[in-house]
PDB file of C-alpha atoms in Angstrom:
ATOM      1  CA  UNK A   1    -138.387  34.142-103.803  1.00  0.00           C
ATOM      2  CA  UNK A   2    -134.557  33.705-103.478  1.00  0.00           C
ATOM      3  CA  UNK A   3    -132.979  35.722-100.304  1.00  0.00           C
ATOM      4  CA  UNK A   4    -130.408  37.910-101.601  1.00  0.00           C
ATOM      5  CA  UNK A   5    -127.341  38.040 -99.820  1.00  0.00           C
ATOM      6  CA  UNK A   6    -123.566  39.146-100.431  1.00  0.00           C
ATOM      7  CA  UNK A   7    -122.236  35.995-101.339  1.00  0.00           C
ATOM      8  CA  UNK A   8    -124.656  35.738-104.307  1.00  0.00           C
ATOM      9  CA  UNK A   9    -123.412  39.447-105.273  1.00  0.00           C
ATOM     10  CA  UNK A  10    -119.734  38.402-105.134  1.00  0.00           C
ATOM     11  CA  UNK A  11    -119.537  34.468-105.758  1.00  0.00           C
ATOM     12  CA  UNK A  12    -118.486  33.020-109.735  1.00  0.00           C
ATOM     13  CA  UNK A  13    -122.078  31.621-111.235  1.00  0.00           C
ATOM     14  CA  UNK A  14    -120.858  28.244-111.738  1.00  0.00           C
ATOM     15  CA  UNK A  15    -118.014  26.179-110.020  1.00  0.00           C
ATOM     16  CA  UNK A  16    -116.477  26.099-113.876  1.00  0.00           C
ATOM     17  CA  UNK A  17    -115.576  29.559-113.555  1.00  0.00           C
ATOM     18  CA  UNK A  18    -114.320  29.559-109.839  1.00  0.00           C
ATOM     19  CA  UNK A  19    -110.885  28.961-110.677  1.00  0.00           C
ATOM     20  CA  UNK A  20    -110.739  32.290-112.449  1.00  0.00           C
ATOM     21  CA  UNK A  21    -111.815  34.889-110.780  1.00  0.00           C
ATOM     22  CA  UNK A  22    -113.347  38.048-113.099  1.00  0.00           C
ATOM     23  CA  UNK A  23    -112.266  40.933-111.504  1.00  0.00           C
ATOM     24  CA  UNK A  24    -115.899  42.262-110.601  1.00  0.00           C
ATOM     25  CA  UNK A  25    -117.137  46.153-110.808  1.00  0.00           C
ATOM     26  CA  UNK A  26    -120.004  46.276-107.897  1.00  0.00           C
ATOM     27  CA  UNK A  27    -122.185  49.218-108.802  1.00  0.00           C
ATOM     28  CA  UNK A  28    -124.720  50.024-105.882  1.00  0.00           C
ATOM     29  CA  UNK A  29    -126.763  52.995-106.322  1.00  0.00           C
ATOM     30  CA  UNK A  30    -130.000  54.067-105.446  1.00  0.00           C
ATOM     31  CA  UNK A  31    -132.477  57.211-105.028  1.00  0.00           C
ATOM     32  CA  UNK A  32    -132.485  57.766-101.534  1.00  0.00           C
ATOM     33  CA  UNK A  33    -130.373  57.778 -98.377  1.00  0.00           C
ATOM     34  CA  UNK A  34    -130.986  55.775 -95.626  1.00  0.00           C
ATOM     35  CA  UNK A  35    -132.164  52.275 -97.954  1.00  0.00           C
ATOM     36  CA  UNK A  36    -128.629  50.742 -97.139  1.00  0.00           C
ATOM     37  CA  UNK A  37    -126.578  51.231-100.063  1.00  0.00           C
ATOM     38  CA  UNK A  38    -123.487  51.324 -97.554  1.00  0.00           C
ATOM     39  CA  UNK A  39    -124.565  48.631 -95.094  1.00  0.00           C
ATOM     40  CA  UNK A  40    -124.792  46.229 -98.295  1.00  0.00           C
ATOM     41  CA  UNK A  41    -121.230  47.965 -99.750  1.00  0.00           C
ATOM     42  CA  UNK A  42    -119.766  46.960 -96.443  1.00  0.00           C
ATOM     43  CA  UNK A  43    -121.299  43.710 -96.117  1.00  0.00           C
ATOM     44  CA  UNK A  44    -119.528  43.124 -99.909  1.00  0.00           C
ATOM     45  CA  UNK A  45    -116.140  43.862 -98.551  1.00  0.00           C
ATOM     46  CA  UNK A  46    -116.553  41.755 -95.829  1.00  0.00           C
ATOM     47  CA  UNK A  47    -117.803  38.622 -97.713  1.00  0.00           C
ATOM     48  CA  UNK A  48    -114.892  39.128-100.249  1.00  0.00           C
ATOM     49  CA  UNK A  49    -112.181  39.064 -97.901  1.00  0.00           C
ATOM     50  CA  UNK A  50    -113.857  36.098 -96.250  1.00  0.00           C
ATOM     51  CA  UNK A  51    -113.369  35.005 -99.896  1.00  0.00           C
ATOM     52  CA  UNK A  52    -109.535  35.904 -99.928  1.00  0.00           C
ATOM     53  CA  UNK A  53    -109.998  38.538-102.477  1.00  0.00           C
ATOM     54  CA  UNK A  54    -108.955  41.795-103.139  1.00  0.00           C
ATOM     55  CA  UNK A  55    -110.710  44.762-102.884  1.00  0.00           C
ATOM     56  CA  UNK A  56    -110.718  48.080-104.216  1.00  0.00           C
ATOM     57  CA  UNK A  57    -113.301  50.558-102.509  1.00  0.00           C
ATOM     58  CA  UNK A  58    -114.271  53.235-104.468  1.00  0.00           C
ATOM     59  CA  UNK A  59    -115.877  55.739-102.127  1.00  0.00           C
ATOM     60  CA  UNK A  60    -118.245  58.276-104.101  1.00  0.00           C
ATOM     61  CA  UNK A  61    -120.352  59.659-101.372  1.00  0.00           C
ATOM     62  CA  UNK A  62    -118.753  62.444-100.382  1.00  0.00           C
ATOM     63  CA  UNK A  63    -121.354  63.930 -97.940  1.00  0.00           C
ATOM     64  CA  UNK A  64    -121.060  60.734 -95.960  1.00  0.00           C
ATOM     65  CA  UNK A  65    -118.203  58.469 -96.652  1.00  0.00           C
ATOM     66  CA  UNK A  66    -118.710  55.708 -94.457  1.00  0.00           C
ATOM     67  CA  UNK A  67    -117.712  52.894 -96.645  1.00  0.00           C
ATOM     68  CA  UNK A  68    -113.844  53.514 -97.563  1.00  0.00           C
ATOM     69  CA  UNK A  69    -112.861  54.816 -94.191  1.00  0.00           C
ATOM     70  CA  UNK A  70    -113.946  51.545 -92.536  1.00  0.00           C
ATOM     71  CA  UNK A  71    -111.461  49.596 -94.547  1.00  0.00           C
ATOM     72  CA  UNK A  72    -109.040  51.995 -95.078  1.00  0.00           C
ATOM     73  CA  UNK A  73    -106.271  50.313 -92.733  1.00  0.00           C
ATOM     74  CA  UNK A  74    -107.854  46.728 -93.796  1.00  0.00           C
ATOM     75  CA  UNK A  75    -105.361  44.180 -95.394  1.00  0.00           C
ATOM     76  CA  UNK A  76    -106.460  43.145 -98.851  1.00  0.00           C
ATOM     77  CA  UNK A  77    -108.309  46.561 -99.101  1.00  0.00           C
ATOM     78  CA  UNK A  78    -107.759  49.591-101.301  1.00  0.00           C
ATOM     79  CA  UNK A  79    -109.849  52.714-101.140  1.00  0.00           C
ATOM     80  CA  UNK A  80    -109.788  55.912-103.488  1.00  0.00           C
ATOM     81  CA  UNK A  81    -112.721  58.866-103.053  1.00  0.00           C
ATOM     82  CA  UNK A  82    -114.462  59.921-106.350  1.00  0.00           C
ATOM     83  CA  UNK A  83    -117.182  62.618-105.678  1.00  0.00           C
ATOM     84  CA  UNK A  84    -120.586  61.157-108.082  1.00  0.00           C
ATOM     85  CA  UNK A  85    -122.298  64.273-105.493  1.00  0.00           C
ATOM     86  CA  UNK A  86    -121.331  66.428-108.195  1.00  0.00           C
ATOM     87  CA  UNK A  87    -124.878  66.727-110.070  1.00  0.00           C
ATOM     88  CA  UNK A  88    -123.535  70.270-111.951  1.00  0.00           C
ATOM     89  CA  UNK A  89    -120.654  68.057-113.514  1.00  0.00           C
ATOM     90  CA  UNK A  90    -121.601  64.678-113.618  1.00  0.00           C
ATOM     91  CA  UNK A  91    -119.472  63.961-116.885  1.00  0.00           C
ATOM     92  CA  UNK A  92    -116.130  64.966-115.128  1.00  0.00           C
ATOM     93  CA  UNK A  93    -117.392  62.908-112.394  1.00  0.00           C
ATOM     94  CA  UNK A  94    -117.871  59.652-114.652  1.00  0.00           C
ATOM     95  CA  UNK A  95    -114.561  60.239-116.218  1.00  0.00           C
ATOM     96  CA  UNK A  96    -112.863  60.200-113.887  1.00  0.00           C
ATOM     97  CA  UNK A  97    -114.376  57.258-112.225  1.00  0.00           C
ATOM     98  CA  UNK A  98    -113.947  55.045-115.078  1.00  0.00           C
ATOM     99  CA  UNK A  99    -110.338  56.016-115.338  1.00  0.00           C
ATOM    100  CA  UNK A 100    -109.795  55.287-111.795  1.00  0.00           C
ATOM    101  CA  UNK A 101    -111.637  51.671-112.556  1.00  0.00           C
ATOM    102  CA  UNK A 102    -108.833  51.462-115.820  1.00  0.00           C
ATOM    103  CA  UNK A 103    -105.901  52.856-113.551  1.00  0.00           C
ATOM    104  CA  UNK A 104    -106.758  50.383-110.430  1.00  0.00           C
ATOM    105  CA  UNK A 105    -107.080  47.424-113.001  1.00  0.00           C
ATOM    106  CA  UNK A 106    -103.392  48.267-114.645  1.00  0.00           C
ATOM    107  CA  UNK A 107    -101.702  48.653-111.244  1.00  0.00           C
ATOM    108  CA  UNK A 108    -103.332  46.375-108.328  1.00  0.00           C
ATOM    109  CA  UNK A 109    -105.949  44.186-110.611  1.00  0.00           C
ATOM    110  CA  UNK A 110    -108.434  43.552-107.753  1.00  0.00           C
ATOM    111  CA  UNK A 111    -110.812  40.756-108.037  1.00  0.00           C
ATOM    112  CA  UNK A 112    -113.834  42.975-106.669  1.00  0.00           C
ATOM    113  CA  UNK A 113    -113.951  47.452-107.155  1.00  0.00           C
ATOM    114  CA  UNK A 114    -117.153  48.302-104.779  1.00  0.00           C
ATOM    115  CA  UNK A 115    -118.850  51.931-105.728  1.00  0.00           C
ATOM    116  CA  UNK A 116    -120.497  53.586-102.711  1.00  0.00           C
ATOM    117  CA  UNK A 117    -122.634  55.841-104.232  1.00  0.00           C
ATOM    118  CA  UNK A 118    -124.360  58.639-103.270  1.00  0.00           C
ATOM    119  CA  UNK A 119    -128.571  59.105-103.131  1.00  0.00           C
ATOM    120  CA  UNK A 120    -129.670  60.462-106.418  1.00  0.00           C
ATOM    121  CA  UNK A 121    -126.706  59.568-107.984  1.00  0.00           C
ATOM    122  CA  UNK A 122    -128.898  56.734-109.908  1.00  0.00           C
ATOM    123  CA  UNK A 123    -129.922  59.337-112.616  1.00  0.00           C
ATOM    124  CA  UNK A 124    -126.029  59.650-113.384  1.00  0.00           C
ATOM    125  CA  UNK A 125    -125.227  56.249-113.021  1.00  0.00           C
ATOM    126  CA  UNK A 126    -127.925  55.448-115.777  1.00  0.00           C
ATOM    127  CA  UNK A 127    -127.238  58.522-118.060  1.00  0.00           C
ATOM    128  CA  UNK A 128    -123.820  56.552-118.230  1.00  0.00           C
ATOM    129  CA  UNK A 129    -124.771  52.669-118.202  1.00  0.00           C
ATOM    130  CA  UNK A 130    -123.294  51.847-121.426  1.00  0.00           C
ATOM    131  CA  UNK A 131    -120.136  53.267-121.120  1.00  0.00           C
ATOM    132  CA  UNK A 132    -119.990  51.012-117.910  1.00  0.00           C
ATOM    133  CA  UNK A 133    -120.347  48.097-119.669  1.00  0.00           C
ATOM    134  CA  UNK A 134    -118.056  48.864-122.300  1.00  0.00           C
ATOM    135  CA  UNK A 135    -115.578  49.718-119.874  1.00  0.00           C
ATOM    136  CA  UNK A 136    -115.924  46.748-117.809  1.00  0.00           C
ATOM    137  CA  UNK A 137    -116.237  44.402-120.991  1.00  0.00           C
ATOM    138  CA  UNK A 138    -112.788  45.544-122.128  1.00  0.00           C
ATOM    139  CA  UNK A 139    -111.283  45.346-118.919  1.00  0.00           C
ATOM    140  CA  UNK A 140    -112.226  41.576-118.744  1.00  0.00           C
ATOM    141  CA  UNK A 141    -114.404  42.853-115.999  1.00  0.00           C
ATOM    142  CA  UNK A 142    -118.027  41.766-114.854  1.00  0.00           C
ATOM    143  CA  UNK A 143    -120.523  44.158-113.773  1.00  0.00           C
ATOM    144  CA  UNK A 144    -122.936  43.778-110.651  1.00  0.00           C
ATOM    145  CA  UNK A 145    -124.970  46.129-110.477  1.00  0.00           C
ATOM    146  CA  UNK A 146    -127.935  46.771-107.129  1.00  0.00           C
ATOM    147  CA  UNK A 147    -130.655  49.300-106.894  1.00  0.00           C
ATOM    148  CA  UNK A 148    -131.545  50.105-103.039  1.00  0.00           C
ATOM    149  CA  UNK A 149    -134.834  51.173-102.901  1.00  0.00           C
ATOM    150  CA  UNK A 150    -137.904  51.459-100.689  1.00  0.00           C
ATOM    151  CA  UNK A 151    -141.727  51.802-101.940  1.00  0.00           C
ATOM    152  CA  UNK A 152    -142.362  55.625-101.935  1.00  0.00           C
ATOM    153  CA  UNK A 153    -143.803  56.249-106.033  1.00  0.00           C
ATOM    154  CA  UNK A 154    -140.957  58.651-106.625  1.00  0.00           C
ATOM    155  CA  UNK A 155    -138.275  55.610-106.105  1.00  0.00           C
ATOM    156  CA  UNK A 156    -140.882  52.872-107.919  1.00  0.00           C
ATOM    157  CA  UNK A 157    -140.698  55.547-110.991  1.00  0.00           C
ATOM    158  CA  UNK A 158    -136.938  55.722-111.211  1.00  0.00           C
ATOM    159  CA  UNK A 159    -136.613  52.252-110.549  1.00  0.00           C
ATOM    160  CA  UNK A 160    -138.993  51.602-113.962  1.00  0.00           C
ATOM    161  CA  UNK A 161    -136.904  54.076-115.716  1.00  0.00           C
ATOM    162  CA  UNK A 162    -133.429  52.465-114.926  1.00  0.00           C
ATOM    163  CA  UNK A 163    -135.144  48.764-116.239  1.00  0.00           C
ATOM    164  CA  UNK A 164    -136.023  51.008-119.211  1.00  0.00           C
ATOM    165  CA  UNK A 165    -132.867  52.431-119.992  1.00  0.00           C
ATOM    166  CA  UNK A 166    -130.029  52.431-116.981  1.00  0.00           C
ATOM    167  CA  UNK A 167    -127.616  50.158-115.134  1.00  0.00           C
ATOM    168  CA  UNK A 168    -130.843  47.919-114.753  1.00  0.00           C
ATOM    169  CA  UNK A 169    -131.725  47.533-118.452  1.00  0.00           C
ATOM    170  CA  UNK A 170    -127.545  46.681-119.263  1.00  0.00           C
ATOM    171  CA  UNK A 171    -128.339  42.591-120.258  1.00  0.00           C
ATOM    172  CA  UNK A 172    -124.278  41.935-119.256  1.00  0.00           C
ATOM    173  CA  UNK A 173    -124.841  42.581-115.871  1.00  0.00           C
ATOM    174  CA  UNK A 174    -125.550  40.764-113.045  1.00  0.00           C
ATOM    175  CA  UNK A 175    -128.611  42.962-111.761  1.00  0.00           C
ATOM    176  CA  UNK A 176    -130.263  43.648-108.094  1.00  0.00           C
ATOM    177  CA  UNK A 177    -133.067  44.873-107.106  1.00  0.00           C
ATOM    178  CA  UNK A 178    -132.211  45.202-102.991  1.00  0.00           C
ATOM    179  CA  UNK A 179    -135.941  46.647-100.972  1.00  0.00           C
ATOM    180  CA  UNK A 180    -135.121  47.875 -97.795  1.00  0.00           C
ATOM    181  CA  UNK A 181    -137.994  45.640 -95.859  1.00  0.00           C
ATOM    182  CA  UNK A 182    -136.905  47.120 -92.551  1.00  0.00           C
ATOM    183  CA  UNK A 183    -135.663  50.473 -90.969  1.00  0.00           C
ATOM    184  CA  UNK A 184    -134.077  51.589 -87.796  1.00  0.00           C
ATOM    185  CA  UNK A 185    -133.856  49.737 -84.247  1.00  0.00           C
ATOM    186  CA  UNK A 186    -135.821  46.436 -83.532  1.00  0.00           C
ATOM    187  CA  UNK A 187    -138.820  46.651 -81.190  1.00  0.00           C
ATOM    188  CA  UNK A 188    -138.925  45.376 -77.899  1.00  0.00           C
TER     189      UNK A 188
END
């Protein structure tokens, strides 16, 4: 099995298309806290500004923004909030994500947008899947898109559901499943 890192997330899939860069729309999402949706978000940022590319962080976890205030002051970075906590009004949420995404394109045209998301924001995420890729497709964009997950049954059921019919059934995207093998400090 192929280790999944950053660089595979963020990197063109041939050297062909290296040259041009797609602006990219990184979608990670997942049921729970705690399975590293932000420590991967991060570790995107990082790798593309190893990369020389620009960023645009698109902080949607409200409750615990973590992700945009790290790179807030960071050269090559941009960073807006967008609450997706919102489960009583998740289509105001999704618009006005997406029109952020168009806005951001039209005025800075990163090469990467990264979307922190919140846990349980998956069912949302999904609800809305094809409007992502529509959006993305006529932006000129790619989509990425990684599920954080650990084993419990509740997560292994929404994880089927979003193959089904979410961000992890769209066949444009570039799709992740990420398991979180390991948890808290390293024994001694």
């Amino acid at each position: 099995m192929p280790k999944l890192s950053s660089a595979r997330l963020l990197e063109p899939a041939s050297p062909a298309t290296a040259a041009a860069t797609v602006p990219n729309l990184l979608i990670l999402h997942g049921e729970k806290g705690g399975v590293g949706k932000s420590a991967m978000a991060q570790l995107a940022v990082s790798r593309a500004l190893q990369l020389g590319r620009r960023v645009h962080v698109i902080e949607a976890d409200m409750g615990i923004p973590d992700v945009g205030p790290r790179f807030v002051h960071t050269a090559g970075v941009t960073v807006s909030k967008i609450g997706l906590d919102r489960t009583d009004d998740s289509e105001t949420a999704m618009t006005a994500l997406l029109g952020a995404v168009e806005q951001i394109q039209n005025r800075d045209n990163p090469d990467l947008y990264v979307v922190n998301s919140p846990a349980g924001a998956s069912r949302v995420l999904d609800v809305y899947a094809p409007v992502f890729a529509d959006v993305a497709k006529g932006l000129g964009m790619s989509l990425t898109v990684g599920f954080l997950t650990d084993d419990t049954p509740a997560v292994v059921a929404r994880i089927r559901e979003s193959l089904t019919s979410g961000l992890l059934s769209m066949p444009s995207a570039r799709r992740a499943l990420i398991y979180t093998a390991w948890k808290g400090e390293p024994s001694t």
